[in-house]
């Protein structure tokens, strides 16, 4: 009988179909739980969440905002993350559930060279219990995403990714929409949602064959199913939507009945759960630097308390797990020489954590401006890439591997022209994407980066009123004049689009890619100094803004 009870406590029950056999099994579990001594229904249920690791194999420099300044110390790395997860499981071995909520296969040279497949054995070695696909899981296209996710040993959930039957018509869900688990007599339902804006945020060709829907299209249906039909005691949404969207979702009436949203995508570090109208929201940073830990205290089969902690994966506190170190060495060996090849250095730390301006992006637009003599050069407001601190010699040493961390997609450089009025309209839209008062309308990513243009703006003004002043090379922007532009091509975009700017004229691809351009620039100009220069200047907030999120009790540290 004891072995049966243990099986019933630790097994996972996929209930997407909601069939009669599932209901009978659920009844058996409840009956089994009701026959347990009260002592077996007391204790803790522990949930561990990682997210947005972006294929960062080793411990790396991490940026922390302390005493109003950036400080750097080592964090993360899969071998250290494995130890941390193991140690946390030891504290509650029977009742711990670990999950990763996306962006597992994009972000490094090793991931690009193996189309993500090198990371399957690593993720399986960390013994996760549940997965959610992130916005970058499609970077190697739909079929490969299905193989990568399918090779993971734990269940995958997502309720808003459908097979495309053609002309945008929805077929079946690609993954099961939810998962149910049982611990200490508590029935926990997990419901998954990923970013529906993937076809707009990234190259459209990546997600070809997939139809994404907004969570609100079926959220109420699934929450009611989990609460009313399945009679779950606790419901968690695994979400790769971004913190602003997650707050908006938590304030939506259809979220009533959800206890927590385990968020992802925006790399936010939530140390105290954000209380929305209908649920609590957490998000555990990025790059494997942190683990989110939620404990439910159970007494006599009832949840009486929930406590949350953000745990820093300090390599000194969590020594590398030997088995994972060996696995990493084997996987990385064919590519190690290329990964470690030094291609340049910087006199400033490199990072990408600030909403308005970062040294990584200044390095990219500096290189673009040097290679392509357009009036304005542009770079997308990406979030991924861990920081790179200065060494004892006062240099941040840039390797081939770090180039892939900064720019995993080696896109072709494209040029074109647009009028000043087009640029003004586009800039207002880009500002709206980042700072919309309605959190549900914020678009993933930081502010667009540029060089050759200067902009003063008010982040918290109304749509259409944010831009206060724009100059190009020191001269006021002329709405009638055509300006030459340069940015990267996004595979699948129309010929007349450049960095989400539509209607570009004379668009054509160059013979350069981002990587070839960066290597030439670093070879010629290292050590480089990509200093902050406030080409985009915020007038109603701090220049060192670390989050888009306002109006809630949260601060990035």
PDB file of C-alpha atoms in Angstrom, residues 137-386:
ATOM      1  CA  UNK A 137      12.110  28.215 -28.846  1.00  0.00           C
ATOM      2  CA  UNK A 138      11.095  28.713 -32.506  1.00  0.00           C
ATOM      3  CA  UNK A 139      14.438  30.240 -33.562  1.00  0.00           C
ATOM      4  CA  UNK A 140      15.376  27.041 -35.461  1.00  0.00           C
ATOM      5  CA  UNK A 141      11.856  26.799 -36.928  1.00  0.00           C
ATOM      6  CA  UNK A 142       8.761  24.848 -35.985  1.00  0.00           C
ATOM      7  CA  UNK A 143       9.835  21.288 -36.839  1.00  0.00           C
ATOM      8  CA  UNK A 144      13.080  21.590 -34.916  1.00  0.00           C
ATOM      9  CA  UNK A 145      11.259  23.175 -31.962  1.00  0.00           C
ATOM     10  CA  UNK A 146       8.969  20.147 -31.842  1.00  0.00           C
ATOM     11  CA  UNK A 147      11.958  17.796 -31.837  1.00  0.00           C
ATOM     12  CA  UNK A 148      13.783  19.777 -29.147  1.00  0.00           C
ATOM     13  CA  UNK A 149      10.786  20.043 -26.857  1.00  0.00           C
ATOM     14  CA  UNK A 150       9.783  16.452 -27.579  1.00  0.00           C
ATOM     15  CA  UNK A 151      13.214  15.176 -26.540  1.00  0.00           C
ATOM     16  CA  UNK A 152      12.794  16.657 -23.062  1.00  0.00           C
ATOM     17  CA  UNK A 153      11.759  13.977 -20.591  1.00  0.00           C
ATOM     18  CA  UNK A 154       9.257  16.020 -18.587  1.00  0.00           C
ATOM     19  CA  UNK A 155       5.817  17.137 -19.845  1.00  0.00           C
ATOM     20  CA  UNK A 156       5.449  20.318 -21.887  1.00  0.00           C
ATOM     21  CA  UNK A 157       2.410  22.586 -21.629  1.00  0.00           C
ATOM     22  CA  UNK A 158       1.139  25.515 -23.698  1.00  0.00           C
ATOM     23  CA  UNK A 159      -2.494  26.456 -24.305  1.00  0.00           C
ATOM     24  CA  UNK A 160      -2.013  29.037 -27.067  1.00  0.00           C
ATOM     25  CA  UNK A 161       0.228  27.492 -29.766  1.00  0.00           C
ATOM     26  CA  UNK A 162      -1.678  25.749 -32.555  1.00  0.00           C
ATOM     27  CA  UNK A 163      -0.751  24.031 -35.791  1.00  0.00           C
ATOM     28  CA  UNK A 164      -1.500  26.332 -38.728  1.00  0.00           C
ATOM     29  CA  UNK A 165      -3.878  24.651 -41.191  1.00  0.00           C
ATOM     30  CA  UNK A 166      -3.260  27.424 -43.720  1.00  0.00           C
ATOM     31  CA  UNK A 167      -4.466  30.993 -43.998  1.00  0.00           C
ATOM     32  CA  UNK A 168      -4.033  31.365 -40.260  1.00  0.00           C
ATOM     33  CA  UNK A 169      -6.661  28.741 -39.405  1.00  0.00           C
ATOM     34  CA  UNK A 170      -6.069  26.959 -36.116  1.00  0.00           C
ATOM     35  CA  UNK A 171      -5.556  23.229 -35.986  1.00  0.00           C
ATOM     36  CA  UNK A 172      -4.803  21.187 -32.880  1.00  0.00           C
ATOM     37  CA  UNK A 173      -2.694  22.472 -30.012  1.00  0.00           C
ATOM     38  CA  UNK A 174       1.001  21.655 -30.455  1.00  0.00           C
ATOM     39  CA  UNK A 175       1.407  20.877 -26.753  1.00  0.00           C
ATOM     40  CA  UNK A 176      -1.031  19.763 -24.082  1.00  0.00           C
ATOM     41  CA  UNK A 177      -2.571  22.860 -22.458  1.00  0.00           C
ATOM     42  CA  UNK A 178      -2.215  21.903 -18.809  1.00  0.00           C
ATOM     43  CA  UNK A 179      -0.839  19.395 -16.322  1.00  0.00           C
ATOM     44  CA  UNK A 180      -2.049  18.198 -12.940  1.00  0.00           C
ATOM     45  CA  UNK A 181       0.142  16.981 -10.078  1.00  0.00           C
ATOM     46  CA  UNK A 182      -0.661  15.763  -6.574  1.00  0.00           C
ATOM     47  CA  UNK A 183       1.308  16.404  -3.400  1.00  0.00           C
ATOM     48  CA  UNK A 184       0.267  16.070   0.257  1.00  0.00           C
ATOM     49  CA  UNK A 185      -3.381  15.656  -0.697  1.00  0.00           C
ATOM     50  CA  UNK A 186      -3.239  18.917  -2.683  1.00  0.00           C
ATOM     51  CA  UNK A 187      -4.212  18.861  -6.342  1.00  0.00           C
ATOM     52  CA  UNK A 188      -2.143  21.408  -8.310  1.00  0.00           C
ATOM     53  CA  UNK A 189      -3.078  22.489 -11.825  1.00  0.00           C
ATOM     54  CA  UNK A 190      -0.519  24.078 -14.167  1.00  0.00           C
ATOM     55  CA  UNK A 191      -1.709  26.020 -17.224  1.00  0.00           C
ATOM     56  CA  UNK A 192       0.754  27.295 -19.849  1.00  0.00           C
ATOM     57  CA  UNK A 193       0.876  30.393 -22.071  1.00  0.00           C
ATOM     58  CA  UNK A 194       3.686  31.745 -24.231  1.00  0.00           C
ATOM     59  CA  UNK A 195       4.051  35.085 -26.003  1.00  0.00           C
ATOM     60  CA  UNK A 196       1.444  35.466 -28.794  1.00  0.00           C
ATOM     61  CA  UNK A 197       3.485  38.308 -30.326  1.00  0.00           C
ATOM     62  CA  UNK A 198       6.315  36.007 -31.465  1.00  0.00           C
ATOM     63  CA  UNK A 199       5.589  36.505 -35.209  1.00  0.00           C
ATOM     64  CA  UNK A 200       5.961  40.268 -34.722  1.00  0.00           C
ATOM     65  CA  UNK A 201       8.813  40.344 -32.220  1.00  0.00           C
ATOM     66  CA  UNK A 202      11.059  37.967 -34.146  1.00  0.00           C
ATOM     67  CA  UNK A 203      11.637  37.032 -37.755  1.00  0.00           C
ATOM     68  CA  UNK A 204       8.234  35.825 -38.986  1.00  0.00           C
ATOM     69  CA  UNK A 205       9.729  32.791 -40.716  1.00  0.00           C
ATOM     70  CA  UNK A 206      10.810  31.299 -37.367  1.00  0.00           C
ATOM     71  CA  UNK A 207       7.223  30.642 -36.313  1.00  0.00           C
ATOM     72  CA  UNK A 208       5.823  29.763 -39.738  1.00  0.00           C
ATOM     73  CA  UNK A 209       3.269  26.981 -39.328  1.00  0.00           C
ATOM     74  CA  UNK A 210       2.183  28.114 -35.862  1.00  0.00           C
ATOM     75  CA  UNK A 211      -0.896  30.107 -34.903  1.00  0.00           C
ATOM     76  CA  UNK A 212      -0.601  31.970 -31.599  1.00  0.00           C
ATOM     77  CA  UNK A 213      -3.628  33.241 -29.680  1.00  0.00           C
ATOM     78  CA  UNK A 214      -3.979  35.633 -26.768  1.00  0.00           C
ATOM     79  CA  UNK A 215      -4.382  33.940 -23.370  1.00  0.00           C
ATOM     80  CA  UNK A 216      -7.751  35.644 -22.901  1.00  0.00           C
ATOM     81  CA  UNK A 217      -9.216  33.578 -25.739  1.00  0.00           C
ATOM     82  CA  UNK A 218      -9.348  30.412 -23.632  1.00  0.00           C
ATOM     83  CA  UNK A 219      -8.120  31.398 -20.157  1.00  0.00           C
ATOM     84  CA  UNK A 220     -11.573  31.359 -18.572  1.00  0.00           C
ATOM     85  CA  UNK A 221     -12.372  27.982 -20.101  1.00  0.00           C
ATOM     86  CA  UNK A 222      -9.245  26.326 -18.738  1.00  0.00           C
ATOM     87  CA  UNK A 223      -9.365  27.988 -15.312  1.00  0.00           C
ATOM     88  CA  UNK A 224     -12.963  26.849 -14.910  1.00  0.00           C
ATOM     89  CA  UNK A 225     -12.000  23.352 -16.053  1.00  0.00           C
ATOM     90  CA  UNK A 226      -9.169  23.149 -13.546  1.00  0.00           C
ATOM     91  CA  UNK A 227     -11.179  24.624 -10.675  1.00  0.00           C
ATOM     92  CA  UNK A 228     -14.662  23.212 -11.292  1.00  0.00           C
ATOM     93  CA  UNK A 229     -14.219  19.936 -13.173  1.00  0.00           C
ATOM     94  CA  UNK A 230     -10.779  18.860 -11.962  1.00  0.00           C
ATOM     95  CA  UNK A 231     -11.313  20.517  -8.557  1.00  0.00           C
ATOM     96  CA  UNK A 232      -7.717  21.697  -8.269  1.00  0.00           C
ATOM     97  CA  UNK A 233      -6.832  23.184  -4.906  1.00  0.00           C
ATOM     98  CA  UNK A 234      -4.104  25.415  -6.360  1.00  0.00           C
ATOM     99  CA  UNK A 235      -3.682  26.770  -9.902  1.00  0.00           C
ATOM    100  CA  UNK A 236      -0.426  28.121 -11.356  1.00  0.00           C
ATOM    101  CA  UNK A 237      -0.069  29.729 -14.783  1.00  0.00           C
ATOM    102  CA  UNK A 238       3.331  29.191 -16.367  1.00  0.00           C
ATOM    103  CA  UNK A 239       3.704  32.283 -18.514  1.00  0.00           C
ATOM    104  CA  UNK A 240       6.303  33.502 -20.999  1.00  0.00           C
ATOM    105  CA  UNK A 241       4.524  36.796 -21.697  1.00  0.00           C
ATOM    106  CA  UNK A 242       6.677  39.419 -19.980  1.00  0.00           C
ATOM    107  CA  UNK A 243       6.017  41.105 -16.660  1.00  0.00           C
ATOM    108  CA  UNK A 244       3.792  43.905 -17.980  1.00  0.00           C
ATOM    109  CA  UNK A 245       1.584  41.426 -19.837  1.00  0.00           C
ATOM    110  CA  UNK A 246       1.532  39.141 -16.807  1.00  0.00           C
ATOM    111  CA  UNK A 247       0.330  41.965 -14.563  1.00  0.00           C
ATOM    112  CA  UNK A 248      -2.363  42.798 -17.109  1.00  0.00           C
ATOM    113  CA  UNK A 249      -3.390  39.142 -17.152  1.00  0.00           C
ATOM    114  CA  UNK A 250      -3.453  39.035 -13.358  1.00  0.00           C
ATOM    115  CA  UNK A 251      -5.867  41.974 -13.384  1.00  0.00           C
ATOM    116  CA  UNK A 252      -8.162  40.337 -15.946  1.00  0.00           C
ATOM    117  CA  UNK A 253     -11.416  38.856 -14.550  1.00  0.00           C
ATOM    118  CA  UNK A 254     -10.797  35.570 -16.384  1.00  0.00           C
ATOM    119  CA  UNK A 255      -7.777  35.060 -14.116  1.00  0.00           C
ATOM    120  CA  UNK A 256     -10.022  34.671 -11.079  1.00  0.00           C
ATOM    121  CA  UNK A 257      -9.212  31.324  -9.501  1.00  0.00           C
ATOM    122  CA  UNK A 258      -5.505  31.445 -10.422  1.00  0.00           C
ATOM    123  CA  UNK A 259      -3.229  31.516  -7.363  1.00  0.00           C
ATOM    124  CA  UNK A 260       0.106  32.376  -8.991  1.00  0.00           C
ATOM    125  CA  UNK A 261       1.570  33.362 -12.334  1.00  0.00           C
ATOM    126  CA  UNK A 262       5.114  32.030 -12.733  1.00  0.00           C
ATOM    127  CA  UNK A 263       6.323  34.603 -15.262  1.00  0.00           C
ATOM    128  CA  UNK A 264       9.167  34.859 -17.751  1.00  0.00           C
ATOM    129  CA  UNK A 265      10.529  36.714 -20.797  1.00  0.00           C
ATOM    130  CA  UNK A 266      11.429  40.150 -19.405  1.00  0.00           C
ATOM    131  CA  UNK A 267      14.263  38.884 -17.173  1.00  0.00           C
ATOM    132  CA  UNK A 268      12.819  40.663 -14.133  1.00  0.00           C
ATOM    133  CA  UNK A 269      13.957  39.708 -10.624  1.00  0.00           C
ATOM    134  CA  UNK A 270      10.912  39.629  -8.369  1.00  0.00           C
ATOM    135  CA  UNK A 271      11.866  39.130  -4.745  1.00  0.00           C
ATOM    136  CA  UNK A 272       8.399  39.792  -3.295  1.00  0.00           C
ATOM    137  CA  UNK A 273       5.362  38.549  -5.270  1.00  0.00           C
ATOM    138  CA  UNK A 274       3.450  41.290  -7.060  1.00  0.00           C
ATOM    139  CA  UNK A 275      -0.187  41.248  -6.010  1.00  0.00           C
ATOM    140  CA  UNK A 276      -2.497  41.799  -8.978  1.00  0.00           C
ATOM    141  CA  UNK A 277      -6.263  41.931  -8.609  1.00  0.00           C
ATOM    142  CA  UNK A 278      -6.820  38.198  -8.997  1.00  0.00           C
ATOM    143  CA  UNK A 279      -3.454  36.551  -8.450  1.00  0.00           C
ATOM    144  CA  UNK A 280       0.190  36.901  -7.424  1.00  0.00           C
ATOM    145  CA  UNK A 281       3.001  37.207  -9.973  1.00  0.00           C
ATOM    146  CA  UNK A 282       6.671  36.226  -9.773  1.00  0.00           C
ATOM    147  CA  UNK A 283       9.573  36.089 -12.239  1.00  0.00           C
ATOM    148  CA  UNK A 284      13.053  34.680 -11.405  1.00  0.00           C
ATOM    149  CA  UNK A 285      15.581  36.667 -13.422  1.00  0.00           C
ATOM    150  CA  UNK A 286      17.586  35.148 -16.243  1.00  0.00           C
ATOM    151  CA  UNK A 287      20.738  33.306 -17.432  1.00  0.00           C
ATOM    152  CA  UNK A 288      20.442  30.692 -14.660  1.00  0.00           C
ATOM    153  CA  UNK A 289      21.524  33.313 -12.140  1.00  0.00           C
ATOM    154  CA  UNK A 290      18.445  32.788  -9.968  1.00  0.00           C
ATOM    155  CA  UNK A 291      15.858  30.224  -8.914  1.00  0.00           C
ATOM    156  CA  UNK A 292      12.377  31.219  -7.843  1.00  0.00           C
ATOM    157  CA  UNK A 293      11.176  29.181  -4.834  1.00  0.00           C
ATOM    158  CA  UNK A 294       7.559  29.044  -3.700  1.00  0.00           C
ATOM    159  CA  UNK A 295       6.656  27.051  -0.586  1.00  0.00           C
ATOM    160  CA  UNK A 296       3.100  26.076   0.265  1.00  0.00           C
ATOM    161  CA  UNK A 297       2.579  25.098   3.898  1.00  0.00           C
ATOM    162  CA  UNK A 298       0.025  22.292   4.193  1.00  0.00           C
ATOM    163  CA  UNK A 299      -1.749  21.341   7.430  1.00  0.00           C
ATOM    164  CA  UNK A 300      -4.258  18.505   7.542  1.00  0.00           C
ATOM    165  CA  UNK A 301      -4.452  18.528   3.754  1.00  0.00           C
ATOM    166  CA  UNK A 302      -5.177  22.267   3.542  1.00  0.00           C
ATOM    167  CA  UNK A 303      -2.930  25.096   2.281  1.00  0.00           C
ATOM    168  CA  UNK A 304      -2.448  27.568   5.119  1.00  0.00           C
ATOM    169  CA  UNK A 305       0.454  29.734   3.888  1.00  0.00           C
ATOM    170  CA  UNK A 306       2.544  30.550   0.819  1.00  0.00           C
ATOM    171  CA  UNK A 307       6.059  32.033   0.977  1.00  0.00           C
ATOM    172  CA  UNK A 308       8.314  33.059  -1.902  1.00  0.00           C
ATOM    173  CA  UNK A 309      12.068  33.548  -2.175  1.00  0.00           C
ATOM    174  CA  UNK A 310      14.408  34.492  -5.030  1.00  0.00           C
ATOM    175  CA  UNK A 311      17.586  32.456  -4.654  1.00  0.00           C
ATOM    176  CA  UNK A 312      20.856  33.660  -6.162  1.00  0.00           C
ATOM    177  CA  UNK A 313      22.855  30.841  -7.776  1.00  0.00           C
ATOM    178  CA  UNK A 314      26.177  31.791  -6.234  1.00  0.00           C
ATOM    179  CA  UNK A 315      28.931  29.461  -7.549  1.00  0.00           C
ATOM    180  CA  UNK A 316      30.682  29.521  -4.179  1.00  0.00           C
ATOM    181  CA  UNK A 317      27.550  28.455  -2.320  1.00  0.00           C
ATOM    182  CA  UNK A 318      26.571  25.892  -4.963  1.00  0.00           C
ATOM    183  CA  UNK A 319      29.731  24.142  -6.256  1.00  0.00           C
ATOM    184  CA  UNK A 320      29.579  22.686  -9.744  1.00  0.00           C
ATOM    185  CA  UNK A 321      27.980  19.240  -9.964  1.00  0.00           C
ATOM    186  CA  UNK A 322      30.668  16.903 -11.284  1.00  0.00           C
ATOM    187  CA  UNK A 323      28.391  14.863 -13.525  1.00  0.00           C
ATOM    188  CA  UNK A 324      27.099  18.001 -15.234  1.00  0.00           C
ATOM    189  CA  UNK A 325      30.629  19.439 -15.565  1.00  0.00           C
ATOM    190  CA  UNK A 326      31.627  16.246 -17.394  1.00  0.00           C
ATOM    191  CA  UNK A 327      28.558  16.423 -19.620  1.00  0.00           C
ATOM    192  CA  UNK A 328      29.238  20.067 -20.487  1.00  0.00           C
ATOM    193  CA  UNK A 329      32.861  19.276 -21.312  1.00  0.00           C
ATOM    194  CA  UNK A 330      31.820  16.505 -23.698  1.00  0.00           C
ATOM    195  CA  UNK A 331      29.148  18.593 -25.410  1.00  0.00           C
ATOM    196  CA  UNK A 332      31.307  21.694 -25.708  1.00  0.00           C
ATOM    197  CA  UNK A 333      34.561  20.003 -26.784  1.00  0.00           C
ATOM    198  CA  UNK A 334      34.072  20.192 -30.599  1.00  0.00           C
ATOM    199  CA  UNK A 335      33.362  23.923 -30.358  1.00  0.00           C
ATOM    200  CA  UNK A 336      35.580  24.963 -27.441  1.00  0.00           C
ATOM    201  CA  UNK A 337      38.357  26.488 -29.554  1.00  0.00           C
ATOM    202  CA  UNK A 338      35.917  28.731 -31.407  1.00  0.00           C
ATOM    203  CA  UNK A 339      34.025  29.674 -28.242  1.00  0.00           C
ATOM    204  CA  UNK A 340      37.208  30.828 -26.507  1.00  0.00           C
ATOM    205  CA  UNK A 341      38.737  32.653 -29.511  1.00  0.00           C
ATOM    206  CA  UNK A 342      39.435  36.277 -28.481  1.00  0.00           C
ATOM    207  CA  UNK A 343      38.234  38.824 -31.056  1.00  0.00           C
ATOM    208  CA  UNK A 344      38.631  42.095 -29.130  1.00  0.00           C
ATOM    209  CA  UNK A 345      38.193  43.886 -25.831  1.00  0.00           C
ATOM    210  CA  UNK A 346      36.433  46.823 -24.220  1.00  0.00           C
ATOM    211  CA  UNK A 347      37.540  49.356 -21.633  1.00  0.00           C
ATOM    212  CA  UNK A 348      33.985  49.410 -20.247  1.00  0.00           C
ATOM    213  CA  UNK A 349      31.857  46.600 -18.807  1.00  0.00           C
ATOM    214  CA  UNK A 350      29.352  45.275 -21.335  1.00  0.00           C
ATOM    215  CA  UNK A 351      25.713  44.821 -20.320  1.00  0.00           C
ATOM    216  CA  UNK A 352      22.141  44.943 -21.599  1.00  0.00           C
ATOM    217  CA  UNK A 353      19.924  45.438 -18.546  1.00  0.00           C
ATOM    218  CA  UNK A 354      18.775  49.062 -18.872  1.00  0.00           C
ATOM    219  CA  UNK A 355      15.590  50.016 -20.708  1.00  0.00           C
ATOM    220  CA  UNK A 356      16.933  53.114 -22.487  1.00  0.00           C
ATOM    221  CA  UNK A 357      20.651  52.587 -23.163  1.00  0.00           C
ATOM    222  CA  UNK A 358      23.297  49.877 -22.742  1.00  0.00           C
ATOM    223  CA  UNK A 359      26.966  49.487 -23.591  1.00  0.00           C
ATOM    224  CA  UNK A 360      26.420  46.270 -25.606  1.00  0.00           C
ATOM    225  CA  UNK A 361      24.052  48.028 -27.971  1.00  0.00           C
ATOM    226  CA  UNK A 362      26.292  51.091 -28.213  1.00  0.00           C
ATOM    227  CA  UNK A 363      29.091  48.748 -29.268  1.00  0.00           C
ATOM    228  CA  UNK A 364      26.865  47.310 -32.010  1.00  0.00           C
ATOM    229  CA  UNK A 365      25.683  50.667 -33.401  1.00  0.00           C
ATOM    230  CA  UNK A 366      29.229  52.081 -33.160  1.00  0.00           C
ATOM    231  CA  UNK A 367      30.417  49.209 -35.349  1.00  0.00           C
ATOM    232  CA  UNK A 368      27.500  49.620 -37.766  1.00  0.00           C
ATOM    233  CA  UNK A 369      28.108  53.346 -38.122  1.00  0.00           C
ATOM    234  CA  UNK A 370      31.770  52.756 -38.863  1.00  0.00           C
ATOM    235  CA  UNK A 371      31.095  50.114 -41.515  1.00  0.00           C
ATOM    236  CA  UNK A 372      27.935  51.539 -43.130  1.00  0.00           C
ATOM    237  CA  UNK A 373      27.896  55.322 -43.458  1.00  0.00           C
ATOM    238  CA  UNK A 374      24.138  55.782 -43.207  1.00  0.00           C
ATOM    239  CA  UNK A 375      22.617  58.826 -41.530  1.00  0.00           C
ATOM    240  CA  UNK A 376      21.106  56.587 -38.850  1.00  0.00           C
ATOM    241  CA  UNK A 377      21.986  53.040 -37.786  1.00  0.00           C
ATOM    242  CA  UNK A 378      19.579  50.905 -35.735  1.00  0.00           C
ATOM    243  CA  UNK A 379      19.760  47.905 -33.433  1.00  0.00           C
ATOM    244  CA  UNK A 380      16.854  46.044 -31.870  1.00  0.00           C
ATOM    245  CA  UNK A 381      16.154  46.366 -28.135  1.00  0.00           C
ATOM    246  CA  UNK A 382      17.166  42.814 -27.236  1.00  0.00           C
ATOM    247  CA  UNK A 383      17.358  41.719 -23.593  1.00  0.00           C
ATOM    248  CA  UNK A 384      19.479  38.567 -23.788  1.00  0.00           C
ATOM    249  CA  UNK A 385      23.274  38.327 -23.172  1.00  0.00           C
ATOM    250  CA  UNK A 386      24.858  38.202 -19.713  1.00  0.00           C
TER     251      UNK A 386
END
